[in-house]
């Protein structure tokens, strides 16, 4: 639990402007920030015999929140402290998880080493920021933990020589709701976060998993990957091509994030699949497909259909439809292949986003029942 989440306390923190401090959604803290606080508290207890509670945590960009300890214990050869993660108003599967650090002193000059405890995964596949065999404590959180322990060591005139083990009770079960298994991280969750702060609804963890998915696919030598907006679309890709798990990317609504990352890290063949409404938005040029960014532009969809040869009576009905679903139903009833028109438009948007990359791209429009309604076919961008 954080005693000082800026937007929750009502006080304006140093380094944040008035608009930020009055934001309607609460910011939260990453697993990396919580791990850093827990490790700092345990390390200080080993050196002094007392746990700082709340524990101050030095984060990048000058932030210094204080976290309350949810658990702590001191033994002759180790200290353990735990902090409950508060993700603020971000839809984060690790919200409420207990992040525990167990710290043991190491010989002088040994420096810091990291270990995955129960509920924290181990990297087993190449393509991630850490080599296979390493605990899934990402480089930025490792740097945060190191900076905090070094700060304590400097204050107390000691060396920052210790083994830091991070664990998350129940983390293996929580990890089933993440992309870790697909990425080749086994045994639990990853410790993530570059700044220590979770921006509400930034879905940074999802974007991170997309990028990691591309990296793992490339490192595994995949010549064809599929990115889907949801489970039904992903199942359609799998059924059509038989791609392995590590060649499938959970893109969600983040088409732009996926495509822009892919542009710099190309893979020979790419299939993007989504429902009619999501692909209609992509055809409109939208790269964020979430409903909060707006509904399908039905007049634009009607204009697209008209350009493709749909009769005026149908295009008028599409423009006045009460939903995208109804628009596609009207087109199907009239015998007009609106999904094919959308697939072509979505292909053009995606191709423009990755222009110049050596990629053959395909768009699939997938119905709610999992049937592929249309394919753009593979074409070089």
mmCIF file of C-alpha atoms in Angstrom:
data_model
loop_
_atom_site.group_PDB
_atom_site.id
_atom_site.type_symbol
_atom_site.label_atom_id
_atom_site.label_comp_id
_atom_site.label_asym_id
_atom_site.label_seq_id
_atom_site.Cartn_x
_atom_site.Cartn_y
_atom_site.Cartn_z
ATOM 1 C CA UNK A 1 0.000 0.000 0.000
ATOM 2 C CA UNK A 2 1.315 3.431 -0.902
ATOM 3 C CA UNK A 3 0.913 6.212 1.646
ATOM 4 C CA UNK A 4 1.614 8.772 -0.994
ATOM 5 C CA UNK A 5 -0.085 8.096 -4.300
ATOM 6 C CA UNK A 6 -0.166 11.729 -5.448
ATOM 7 C CA UNK A 7 -3.685 11.836 -6.871
ATOM 8 C CA UNK A 8 -5.154 9.942 -3.910
ATOM 9 C CA UNK A 9 -3.704 12.051 -1.094
ATOM 10 C CA UNK A 10 -4.921 15.392 -2.370
ATOM 11 C CA UNK A 11 -1.496 16.941 -1.861
ATOM 12 C CA UNK A 12 0.458 18.199 -4.808
ATOM 13 C CA UNK A 13 3.732 16.215 -5.083
ATOM 14 C CA UNK A 14 7.011 17.753 -6.095
ATOM 15 C CA UNK A 15 7.611 17.590 -9.826
ATOM 16 C CA UNK A 16 3.944 17.291 -10.878
ATOM 17 C CA UNK A 17 1.923 20.194 -12.216
ATOM 18 C CA UNK A 18 -1.532 21.270 -11.062
ATOM 19 C CA UNK A 19 -3.316 19.577 -13.973
ATOM 20 C CA UNK A 20 -1.653 16.268 -13.198
ATOM 21 C CA UNK A 21 -2.413 16.477 -9.481
ATOM 22 C CA UNK A 22 -6.103 17.087 -10.230
ATOM 23 C CA UNK A 23 -6.416 14.240 -12.740
ATOM 24 C CA UNK A 24 -9.650 12.281 -12.204
ATOM 25 C CA UNK A 25 -7.925 8.889 -12.313
ATOM 26 C CA UNK A 26 -5.414 7.718 -9.718
ATOM 27 C CA UNK A 27 -1.918 6.787 -10.718
ATOM 28 C CA UNK A 28 -0.451 3.623 -9.294
ATOM 29 C CA UNK A 29 2.879 1.914 -8.759
ATOM 30 C CA UNK A 30 4.598 -0.771 -10.793
ATOM 31 C CA UNK A 31 5.746 -4.135 -9.510
ATOM 32 C CA UNK A 32 9.268 -2.769 -9.931
ATOM 33 C CA UNK A 33 8.565 0.149 -7.595
ATOM 34 C CA UNK A 34 7.033 -2.154 -4.985
ATOM 35 C CA UNK A 35 9.916 -4.612 -5.266
ATOM 36 C CA UNK A 36 12.368 -1.735 -4.816
ATOM 37 C CA UNK A 37 10.596 -0.551 -1.668
ATOM 38 C CA UNK A 38 10.389 -4.041 -0.202
ATOM 39 C CA UNK A 39 14.062 -4.731 -0.970
ATOM 40 C CA UNK A 40 15.108 -1.404 0.512
ATOM 41 C CA UNK A 41 13.189 -2.029 3.735
ATOM 42 C CA UNK A 42 14.606 -5.539 4.111
ATOM 43 C CA UNK A 43 18.165 -4.416 3.362
ATOM 44 C CA UNK A 44 17.968 -1.595 5.903
ATOM 45 C CA UNK A 45 16.592 -4.002 8.519
ATOM 46 C CA UNK A 46 19.542 -6.337 7.942
ATOM 47 C CA UNK A 47 21.980 -3.479 8.546
ATOM 48 C CA UNK A 48 20.173 -1.756 11.450
ATOM 49 C CA UNK A 49 17.825 -4.321 12.961
ATOM 50 C CA UNK A 50 14.764 -2.119 12.270
ATOM 51 C CA UNK A 51 12.403 -1.875 9.316
ATOM 52 C CA UNK A 52 11.592 1.598 7.983
ATOM 53 C CA UNK A 53 7.790 1.747 7.810
ATOM 54 C CA UNK A 54 6.700 3.484 5.703
ATOM 55 C CA UNK A 55 9.732 3.007 3.504
ATOM 56 C CA UNK A 56 10.827 5.833 1.168
ATOM 57 C CA UNK A 57 11.599 4.693 -2.367
ATOM 58 C CA UNK A 58 13.804 6.533 -4.846
ATOM 59 C CA UNK A 59 12.266 6.279 -8.316
ATOM 60 C CA UNK A 60 13.431 7.653 -11.669
ATOM 61 C CA UNK A 61 12.538 11.258 -12.472
ATOM 62 C CA UNK A 62 12.967 12.301 -8.841
ATOM 63 C CA UNK A 63 9.809 10.782 -7.361
ATOM 64 C CA UNK A 64 10.093 9.561 -3.753
ATOM 65 C CA UNK A 65 6.865 7.918 -2.627
ATOM 66 C CA UNK A 66 6.572 6.110 0.698
ATOM 67 C CA UNK A 67 5.115 2.611 0.908
ATOM 68 C CA UNK A 68 3.596 0.979 3.966
ATOM 69 C CA UNK A 69 4.861 -2.505 4.709
ATOM 70 C CA UNK A 70 2.219 -5.217 4.602
ATOM 71 C CA UNK A 71 4.554 -7.802 6.114
ATOM 72 C CA UNK A 72 8.076 -7.992 7.510
ATOM 73 C CA UNK A 73 10.286 -10.412 9.390
ATOM 74 C CA UNK A 74 13.904 -10.424 10.489
ATOM 75 C CA UNK A 75 15.995 -13.561 10.940
ATOM 76 C CA UNK A 76 19.701 -13.932 11.706
ATOM 77 C CA UNK A 77 20.687 -14.332 8.050
ATOM 78 C CA UNK A 78 17.883 -12.643 6.142
ATOM 79 C CA UNK A 79 15.212 -9.979 6.198
ATOM 80 C CA UNK A 80 11.902 -10.096 4.374
ATOM 81 C CA UNK A 81 9.444 -7.306 3.604
ATOM 82 C CA UNK A 82 6.296 -7.133 1.509
ATOM 83 C CA UNK A 83 4.304 -4.330 -0.107
ATOM 84 C CA UNK A 84 0.808 -4.607 -1.591
ATOM 85 C CA UNK A 85 0.757 -3.241 -5.109
ATOM 86 C CA UNK A 86 -1.671 -0.409 -5.760
ATOM 87 C CA UNK A 87 -2.128 0.020 -9.514
ATOM 88 C CA UNK A 88 -4.359 3.048 -9.073
ATOM 89 C CA UNK A 89 -7.145 3.104 -11.643
ATOM 90 C CA UNK A 90 -5.240 1.071 -14.210
ATOM 91 C CA UNK A 91 -6.798 -2.304 -15.172
ATOM 92 C CA UNK A 92 -3.770 -4.287 -14.013
ATOM 93 C CA UNK A 93 -3.928 -7.985 -13.110
ATOM 94 C CA UNK A 94 -1.278 -7.467 -10.424
ATOM 95 C CA UNK A 95 -3.324 -4.852 -8.536
ATOM 96 C CA UNK A 96 -3.531 -5.996 -4.921
ATOM 97 C CA UNK A 97 -0.715 -8.529 -5.257
ATOM 98 C CA UNK A 98 1.813 -8.798 -2.425
ATOM 99 C CA UNK A 99 5.356 -8.097 -3.668
ATOM 100 C CA UNK A 100 7.871 -9.630 -1.283
ATOM 101 C CA UNK A 101 11.638 -9.118 -1.143
ATOM 102 C CA UNK A 102 13.902 -11.456 0.804
ATOM 103 C CA UNK A 103 17.385 -10.026 1.206
ATOM 104 C CA UNK A 104 20.516 -11.843 2.350
ATOM 105 C CA UNK A 105 23.869 -10.156 2.813
ATOM 106 C CA UNK A 106 26.673 -11.202 0.463
ATOM 107 C CA UNK A 107 30.445 -11.038 0.906
ATOM 108 C CA UNK A 108 32.048 -7.628 0.570
ATOM 109 C CA UNK A 109 32.587 -6.710 -3.042
ATOM 110 C CA UNK A 110 30.122 -9.294 -4.349
ATOM 111 C CA UNK A 111 27.615 -6.655 -5.435
ATOM 112 C CA UNK A 112 23.954 -7.455 -6.013
ATOM 113 C CA UNK A 113 22.463 -10.646 -7.368
ATOM 114 C CA UNK A 114 18.828 -11.367 -8.152
ATOM 115 C CA UNK A 115 16.754 -14.470 -7.613
ATOM 116 C CA UNK A 116 13.203 -15.440 -8.568
ATOM 117 C CA UNK A 117 11.183 -16.598 -5.585
ATOM 118 C CA UNK A 118 7.763 -18.303 -5.699
ATOM 119 C CA UNK A 119 5.386 -16.555 -8.069
ATOM 120 C CA UNK A 120 8.095 -14.760 -10.073
ATOM 121 C CA UNK A 121 8.939 -16.259 -13.438
ATOM 122 C CA UNK A 122 12.151 -17.367 -15.046
ATOM 123 C CA UNK A 123 13.079 -16.468 -18.625
ATOM 124 C CA UNK A 124 13.291 -19.606 -20.764
ATOM 125 C CA UNK A 125 13.225 -18.266 -24.324
ATOM 126 C CA UNK A 126 15.528 -15.847 -26.186
ATOM 127 C CA UNK A 127 14.332 -12.467 -27.425
ATOM 128 C CA UNK A 128 13.594 -10.824 -24.067
ATOM 129 C CA UNK A 129 15.709 -8.167 -22.308
ATOM 130 C CA UNK A 130 17.166 -10.912 -20.115
ATOM 131 C CA UNK A 131 18.880 -14.128 -21.258
ATOM 132 C CA UNK A 132 17.315 -17.554 -20.666
ATOM 133 C CA UNK A 133 17.776 -18.783 -17.117
ATOM 134 C CA UNK A 134 17.526 -15.336 -15.534
ATOM 135 C CA UNK A 135 14.754 -14.385 -13.097
ATOM 136 C CA UNK A 136 12.100 -12.276 -14.814
ATOM 137 C CA UNK A 137 13.074 -9.106 -12.985
ATOM 138 C CA UNK A 138 13.508 -6.661 -15.836
ATOM 139 C CA UNK A 139 16.571 -4.416 -16.209
ATOM 140 C CA UNK A 140 14.819 -1.193 -15.143
ATOM 141 C CA UNK A 141 13.458 -2.641 -11.864
ATOM 142 C CA UNK A 142 16.891 -4.158 -11.192
ATOM 143 C CA UNK A 143 18.383 -0.700 -11.609
ATOM 144 C CA UNK A 144 15.758 0.768 -9.247
ATOM 145 C CA UNK A 145 16.450 -1.884 -6.618
ATOM 146 C CA UNK A 146 20.197 -1.312 -6.968
ATOM 147 C CA UNK A 147 19.827 2.459 -6.630
ATOM 148 C CA UNK A 148 17.766 2.117 -3.453
ATOM 149 C CA UNK A 149 20.106 -0.358 -1.802
ATOM 150 C CA UNK A 150 23.120 1.749 -2.726
ATOM 151 C CA UNK A 151 21.427 4.798 -1.203
ATOM 152 C CA UNK A 152 20.877 2.924 2.071
ATOM 153 C CA UNK A 153 24.402 1.519 2.004
ATOM 154 C CA UNK A 154 25.891 4.973 1.472
ATOM 155 C CA UNK A 155 23.833 6.417 4.330
ATOM 156 C CA UNK A 156 24.973 3.674 6.703
ATOM 157 C CA UNK A 157 28.566 3.442 5.490
ATOM 158 C CA UNK A 158 28.184 -0.120 4.247
ATOM 159 C CA UNK A 159 28.563 -1.916 0.942
ATOM 160 C CA UNK A 160 25.573 -2.744 -1.270
ATOM 161 C CA UNK A 161 26.406 -6.455 -1.364
ATOM 162 C CA UNK A 162 23.350 -8.669 -1.195
ATOM 163 C CA UNK A 163 21.190 -11.329 -2.793
ATOM 164 C CA UNK A 164 17.694 -10.024 -3.541
ATOM 165 C CA UNK A 165 14.946 -12.574 -4.014
ATOM 166 C CA UNK A 166 11.575 -11.303 -5.225
ATOM 167 C CA UNK A 167 8.450 -13.380 -4.783
ATOM 168 C CA UNK A 168 4.714 -12.866 -5.333
ATOM 169 C CA UNK A 169 2.382 -15.217 -3.451
ATOM 170 C CA UNK A 170 -0.089 -16.592 -5.986
ATOM 171 C CA UNK A 171 1.927 -15.104 -8.830
ATOM 172 C CA UNK A 172 1.974 -18.309 -10.864
ATOM 173 C CA UNK A 173 -1.830 -18.319 -10.982
ATOM 174 C CA UNK A 174 -2.015 -14.604 -11.800
ATOM 175 C CA UNK A 175 0.505 -15.134 -14.611
ATOM 176 C CA UNK A 176 -2.023 -17.325 -16.399
ATOM 177 C CA UNK A 177 -3.881 -14.077 -17.188
ATOM 178 C CA UNK A 178 -0.801 -12.557 -18.829
ATOM 179 C CA UNK A 179 1.255 -13.284 -21.944
ATOM 180 C CA UNK A 180 4.181 -14.650 -19.921
ATOM 181 C CA UNK A 181 3.677 -18.283 -20.903
ATOM 182 C CA UNK A 182 3.625 -17.367 -24.569
ATOM 183 C CA UNK A 183 6.733 -15.248 -24.150
ATOM 184 C CA UNK A 184 8.638 -18.110 -22.581
ATOM 185 C CA UNK A 185 8.536 -16.875 -18.972
ATOM 186 C CA UNK A 186 7.643 -19.812 -16.738
ATOM 187 C CA UNK A 187 6.738 -20.089 -13.081
ATOM 188 C CA UNK A 188 5.094 -16.746 -12.491
ATOM 189 C CA UNK A 189 4.962 -13.023 -13.147
ATOM 190 C CA UNK A 190 7.534 -10.532 -14.375
ATOM 191 C CA UNK A 191 8.761 -7.579 -12.334
ATOM 192 C CA UNK A 192 8.221 -4.628 -14.655
ATOM 193 C CA UNK A 193 8.199 -0.848 -14.886
ATOM 194 C CA UNK A 194 10.632 1.730 -16.213
ATOM 195 C CA UNK A 195 9.525 4.762 -14.170
ATOM 196 C CA UNK A 196 7.898 3.074 -11.196
ATOM 197 C CA UNK A 197 4.601 4.830 -11.934
ATOM 198 C CA UNK A 198 1.522 3.286 -13.544
ATOM 199 C CA UNK A 199 -0.454 5.819 -15.586
ATOM 200 C CA UNK A 200 -4.180 4.993 -15.387
ATOM 201 C CA UNK A 201 -5.444 3.201 -18.455
ATOM 202 C CA UNK A 202 -2.075 3.541 -20.136
ATOM 203 C CA UNK A 203 -2.059 -0.272 -20.434
ATOM 204 C CA UNK A 204 1.721 -0.084 -20.478
ATOM 205 C CA UNK A 205 2.003 -3.725 -19.495
ATOM 206 C CA UNK A 206 -0.022 -4.746 -22.541
ATOM 207 C CA UNK A 207 2.143 -2.671 -24.866
ATOM 208 C CA UNK A 208 5.207 -4.214 -23.215
ATOM 209 C CA UNK A 209 3.866 -7.714 -23.863
ATOM 210 C CA UNK A 210 3.230 -6.850 -27.525
ATOM 211 C CA UNK A 211 6.797 -5.659 -27.963
ATOM 212 C CA UNK A 212 8.159 -8.668 -26.090
ATOM 213 C CA UNK A 213 6.018 -10.954 -28.237
ATOM 214 C CA UNK A 214 7.536 -9.538 -31.414
ATOM 215 C CA UNK A 215 11.039 -9.849 -29.973
ATOM 216 C CA UNK A 216 10.498 -13.465 -28.941
ATOM 217 C CA UNK A 217 9.026 -14.371 -32.340
ATOM 218 C CA UNK A 218 12.020 -12.830 -34.110
ATOM 219 C CA UNK A 219 14.525 -14.515 -31.821
ATOM 220 C CA UNK A 220 12.753 -17.831 -32.379
ATOM 221 C CA UNK A 221 13.099 -17.472 -36.143
ATOM 222 C CA UNK A 222 9.394 -17.099 -36.902
ATOM 223 C CA UNK A 223 8.784 -16.203 -40.552
ATOM 224 C CA UNK A 224 5.050 -15.666 -40.004
ATOM 225 C CA UNK A 225 3.280 -14.156 -37.001
ATOM 226 C CA UNK A 226 -0.345 -13.382 -36.279
ATOM 227 C CA UNK A 227 -1.698 -10.476 -34.252
ATOM 228 C CA UNK A 228 -5.299 -10.503 -33.079
ATOM 229 C CA UNK A 229 -7.677 -8.126 -31.341
ATOM 230 C CA UNK A 230 -9.185 -10.918 -29.242
ATOM 231 C CA UNK A 231 -9.447 -14.628 -28.526
ATOM 232 C CA UNK A 232 -11.902 -15.432 -31.326
ATOM 233 C CA UNK A 233 -9.732 -13.748 -33.941
ATOM 234 C CA UNK A 234 -6.617 -15.415 -32.591
ATOM 235 C CA UNK A 235 -8.317 -18.814 -32.790
ATOM 236 C CA UNK A 236 -9.125 -18.082 -36.437
ATOM 237 C CA UNK A 237 -5.455 -17.384 -37.194
ATOM 238 C CA UNK A 238 -4.394 -20.534 -35.380
ATOM 239 C CA UNK A 239 -6.942 -22.663 -37.256
ATOM 240 C CA UNK A 240 -5.986 -21.162 -40.605
ATOM 241 C CA UNK A 241 -2.214 -21.392 -40.307
ATOM 242 C CA UNK A 242 -1.345 -23.612 -37.347
ATOM 243 C CA UNK A 243 1.033 -21.053 -35.900
ATOM 244 C CA UNK A 244 2.681 -21.890 -32.544
ATOM 245 C CA UNK A 245 1.905 -19.878 -29.426
ATOM 246 C CA UNK A 246 5.084 -17.817 -29.609
ATOM 247 C CA UNK A 247 4.106 -16.652 -33.124
ATOM 248 C CA UNK A 248 0.767 -15.253 -31.910
ATOM 249 C CA UNK A 249 0.572 -11.700 -30.535
ATOM 250 C CA UNK A 250 -2.242 -10.502 -28.269
ATOM 251 C CA UNK A 251 -2.545 -7.112 -29.934
ATOM 252 C CA UNK A 252 -5.865 -6.127 -28.384
ATOM 253 C CA UNK A 253 -6.828 -2.595 -29.382
ATOM 254 C CA UNK A 254 -3.209 -1.465 -29.783
ATOM 255 C CA UNK A 255 -2.833 -1.811 -33.538
ATOM 256 C CA UNK A 256 -0.636 1.273 -33.676
ATOM 257 C CA UNK A 257 1.703 0.081 -30.951
ATOM 258 C CA UNK A 258 2.076 -3.282 -32.655
ATOM 259 C CA UNK A 259 2.597 -1.911 -36.162
ATOM 260 C CA UNK A 260 5.034 0.826 -35.188
ATOM 261 C CA UNK A 261 7.167 -1.608 -33.220
ATOM 262 C CA UNK A 262 7.005 -4.102 -36.085
ATOM 263 C CA UNK A 263 8.138 -1.493 -38.597
ATOM 264 C CA UNK A 264 11.536 -1.299 -36.906
ATOM 265 C CA UNK A 265 11.675 -5.047 -36.243
ATOM 266 C CA UNK A 266 10.092 -6.659 -39.310
ATOM 267 C CA UNK A 267 8.987 -10.256 -39.729
ATOM 268 C CA UNK A 268 8.503 -11.673 -43.224
ATOM 269 C CA UNK A 269 4.764 -12.433 -43.047
ATOM 270 C CA UNK A 270 2.209 -10.833 -40.753
ATOM 271 C CA UNK A 271 -1.475 -11.605 -40.356
ATOM 272 C CA UNK A 272 -3.683 -9.164 -38.446
ATOM 273 C CA UNK A 273 -7.134 -10.413 -37.479
ATOM 274 C CA UNK A 274 -10.080 -8.735 -35.816
ATOM 275 C CA UNK A 275 -13.821 -8.408 -35.781
ATOM 276 C CA UNK A 276 -15.693 -6.360 -38.398
ATOM 277 C CA UNK A 277 -16.027 -3.264 -36.199
ATOM 278 C CA UNK A 278 -12.372 -3.230 -35.116
ATOM 279 C CA UNK A 279 -11.171 -3.705 -38.690
ATOM 280 C CA UNK A 280 -13.585 -1.011 -39.889
ATOM 281 C CA UNK A 281 -11.908 1.398 -37.467
ATOM 282 C CA UNK A 282 -8.503 0.371 -38.784
ATOM 283 C CA UNK A 283 -9.795 0.977 -42.313
ATOM 284 C CA UNK A 284 -10.772 4.487 -41.209
ATOM 285 C CA UNK A 285 -7.146 5.105 -40.256
ATOM 286 C CA UNK A 286 -7.548 4.631 -36.508
ATOM 287 C CA UNK A 287 -4.661 2.866 -34.797
ATOM 288 C CA UNK A 288 -6.250 2.729 -31.335
ATOM 289 C CA UNK A 289 -9.248 0.448 -31.739
ATOM 290 C CA UNK A 290 -10.709 0.805 -28.247
ATOM 291 C CA UNK A 291 -14.371 1.782 -27.975
ATOM 292 C CA UNK A 292 -13.459 4.726 -25.747
ATOM 293 C CA UNK A 293 -11.702 6.258 -28.757
ATOM 294 C CA UNK A 294 -14.992 6.345 -30.630
ATOM 295 C CA UNK A 295 -17.439 4.133 -32.465
ATOM 296 C CA UNK A 296 -17.227 3.082 -36.093
ATOM 297 C CA UNK A 297 -17.827 6.034 -38.404
ATOM 298 C CA UNK A 298 -20.885 4.696 -40.196
ATOM 299 C CA UNK A 299 -21.080 7.452 -42.847
ATOM 300 C CA UNK A 300 -17.416 6.748 -43.672
ATOM 301 C CA UNK A 301 -18.193 3.021 -43.836
ATOM 302 C CA UNK A 302 -21.099 3.797 -46.176
ATOM 303 C CA UNK A 303 -18.828 5.906 -48.373
ATOM 304 C CA UNK A 304 -16.321 3.050 -48.514
ATOM 305 C CA UNK A 305 -19.094 0.677 -49.553
ATOM 306 C CA UNK A 306 -20.346 3.113 -52.200
ATOM 307 C CA UNK A 307 -16.857 3.435 -53.661
ATOM 308 C CA UNK A 308 -16.684 -0.360 -53.863
ATOM 309 C CA UNK A 309 -19.902 -0.515 -55.850
ATOM 310 C CA UNK A 310 -22.639 -0.887 -53.244
ATOM 311 C CA UNK A 311 -26.055 0.399 -54.367
ATOM 312 C CA UNK A 312 -27.226 3.760 -53.072
ATOM 313 C CA UNK A 313 -30.075 2.228 -51.096
ATOM 314 C CA UNK A 314 -27.640 0.045 -49.150
ATOM 315 C CA UNK A 315 -25.129 2.806 -48.501
ATOM 316 C CA UNK A 316 -27.920 5.010 -47.166
ATOM 317 C CA UNK A 317 -28.997 2.228 -44.809
ATOM 318 C CA UNK A 318 -25.424 1.676 -43.636
ATOM 319 C CA UNK A 319 -24.970 5.382 -42.910
ATOM 320 C CA UNK A 320 -28.152 5.413 -40.827
ATOM 321 C CA UNK A 321 -27.624 2.073 -39.067
ATOM 322 C CA UNK A 322 -27.721 2.097 -35.271
ATOM 323 C CA UNK A 323 -24.520 0.050 -34.966
ATOM 324 C CA UNK A 324 -21.644 -1.398 -36.951
ATOM 325 C CA UNK A 325 -23.083 -4.870 -36.412
ATOM 326 C CA UNK A 326 -26.334 -3.792 -38.029
ATOM 327 C CA UNK A 327 -24.434 -2.233 -40.940
ATOM 328 C CA UNK A 328 -22.699 -5.532 -41.672
ATOM 329 C CA UNK A 329 -26.002 -7.400 -41.363
ATOM 330 C CA UNK A 330 -27.613 -5.054 -43.890
ATOM 331 C CA UNK A 331 -24.727 -5.580 -46.303
ATOM 332 C CA UNK A 332 -24.937 -9.362 -45.939
ATOM 333 C CA UNK A 333 -28.701 -9.301 -46.550
ATOM 334 C CA UNK A 334 -28.120 -7.272 -49.708
ATOM 335 C CA UNK A 335 -25.424 -9.662 -50.942
ATOM 336 C CA UNK A 336 -22.674 -7.043 -50.727
ATOM 337 C CA UNK A 337 -19.271 -8.156 -49.404
ATOM 338 C CA UNK A 338 -18.651 -5.387 -46.892
ATOM 339 C CA UNK A 339 -16.050 -7.409 -44.933
ATOM 340 C CA UNK A 340 -13.872 -7.637 -48.068
ATOM 341 C CA UNK A 341 -14.099 -3.878 -48.536
ATOM 342 C CA UNK A 342 -13.117 -3.349 -44.898
ATOM 343 C CA UNK A 343 -10.232 -5.821 -45.164
ATOM 344 C CA UNK A 344 -8.829 -3.878 -48.107
ATOM 345 C CA UNK A 345 -9.103 -0.571 -46.254
ATOM 346 C CA UNK A 346 -7.577 -1.982 -43.077
ATOM 347 C CA UNK A 347 -4.707 -3.403 -45.117
ATOM 348 C CA UNK A 348 -3.978 0.033 -46.555
ATOM 349 C CA UNK A 349 -3.873 1.681 -43.121
ATOM 350 C CA UNK A 350 -1.612 -1.017 -41.700
ATOM 351 C CA UNK A 351 0.616 -0.990 -44.770
ATOM 352 C CA UNK A 352 1.060 2.776 -44.557
ATOM 353 C CA UNK A 353 2.082 2.436 -40.904
ATOM 354 C CA UNK A 354 4.822 -0.099 -41.700
ATOM 355 C CA UNK A 355 5.724 1.352 -45.103
ATOM 356 C CA UNK A 356 9.216 0.441 -46.226
ATOM 357 C CA UNK A 357 9.529 -2.635 -44.036
ATOM 358 C CA UNK A 358 10.174 -5.966 -45.796
ATOM 359 C CA UNK A 359 6.842 -7.459 -44.761
ATOM 360 C CA UNK A 360 4.032 -9.300 -46.535
ATOM 361 C CA UNK A 361 0.836 -8.256 -44.778
ATOM 362 C CA UNK A 362 -2.606 -9.821 -44.571
ATOM 363 C CA UNK A 363 -5.825 -8.672 -42.883
ATOM 364 C CA UNK A 364 -8.503 -11.121 -41.746
ATOM 365 C CA UNK A 365 -12.005 -9.978 -40.804
ATOM 366 C CA UNK A 366 -13.414 -12.528 -38.379
ATOM 367 C CA UNK A 367 -17.036 -12.969 -37.343
ATOM 368 C CA UNK A 368 -18.231 -13.560 -33.807
ATOM 369 C CA UNK A 369 -18.557 -17.260 -34.582
ATOM 370 C CA UNK A 370 -14.888 -17.464 -35.570
ATOM 371 C CA UNK A 371 -15.472 -17.697 -39.314
ATOM 372 C CA UNK A 372 -13.134 -15.720 -41.530
ATOM 373 C CA UNK A 373 -15.469 -13.339 -43.334
ATOM 374 C CA UNK A 374 -12.808 -11.810 -45.549
ATOM 375 C CA UNK A 375 -9.081 -11.828 -46.244
ATOM 376 C CA UNK A 376 -7.090 -9.145 -47.966
ATOM 377 C CA UNK A 377 -4.578 -11.791 -49.050
ATOM 378 C CA UNK A 378 -0.850 -11.342 -48.517
ATOM 379 C CA UNK A 379 0.760 -8.401 -50.273
ATOM 380 C CA UNK A 380 4.113 -6.714 -49.784
ATOM 381 C CA UNK A 381 3.860 -3.317 -48.164
#
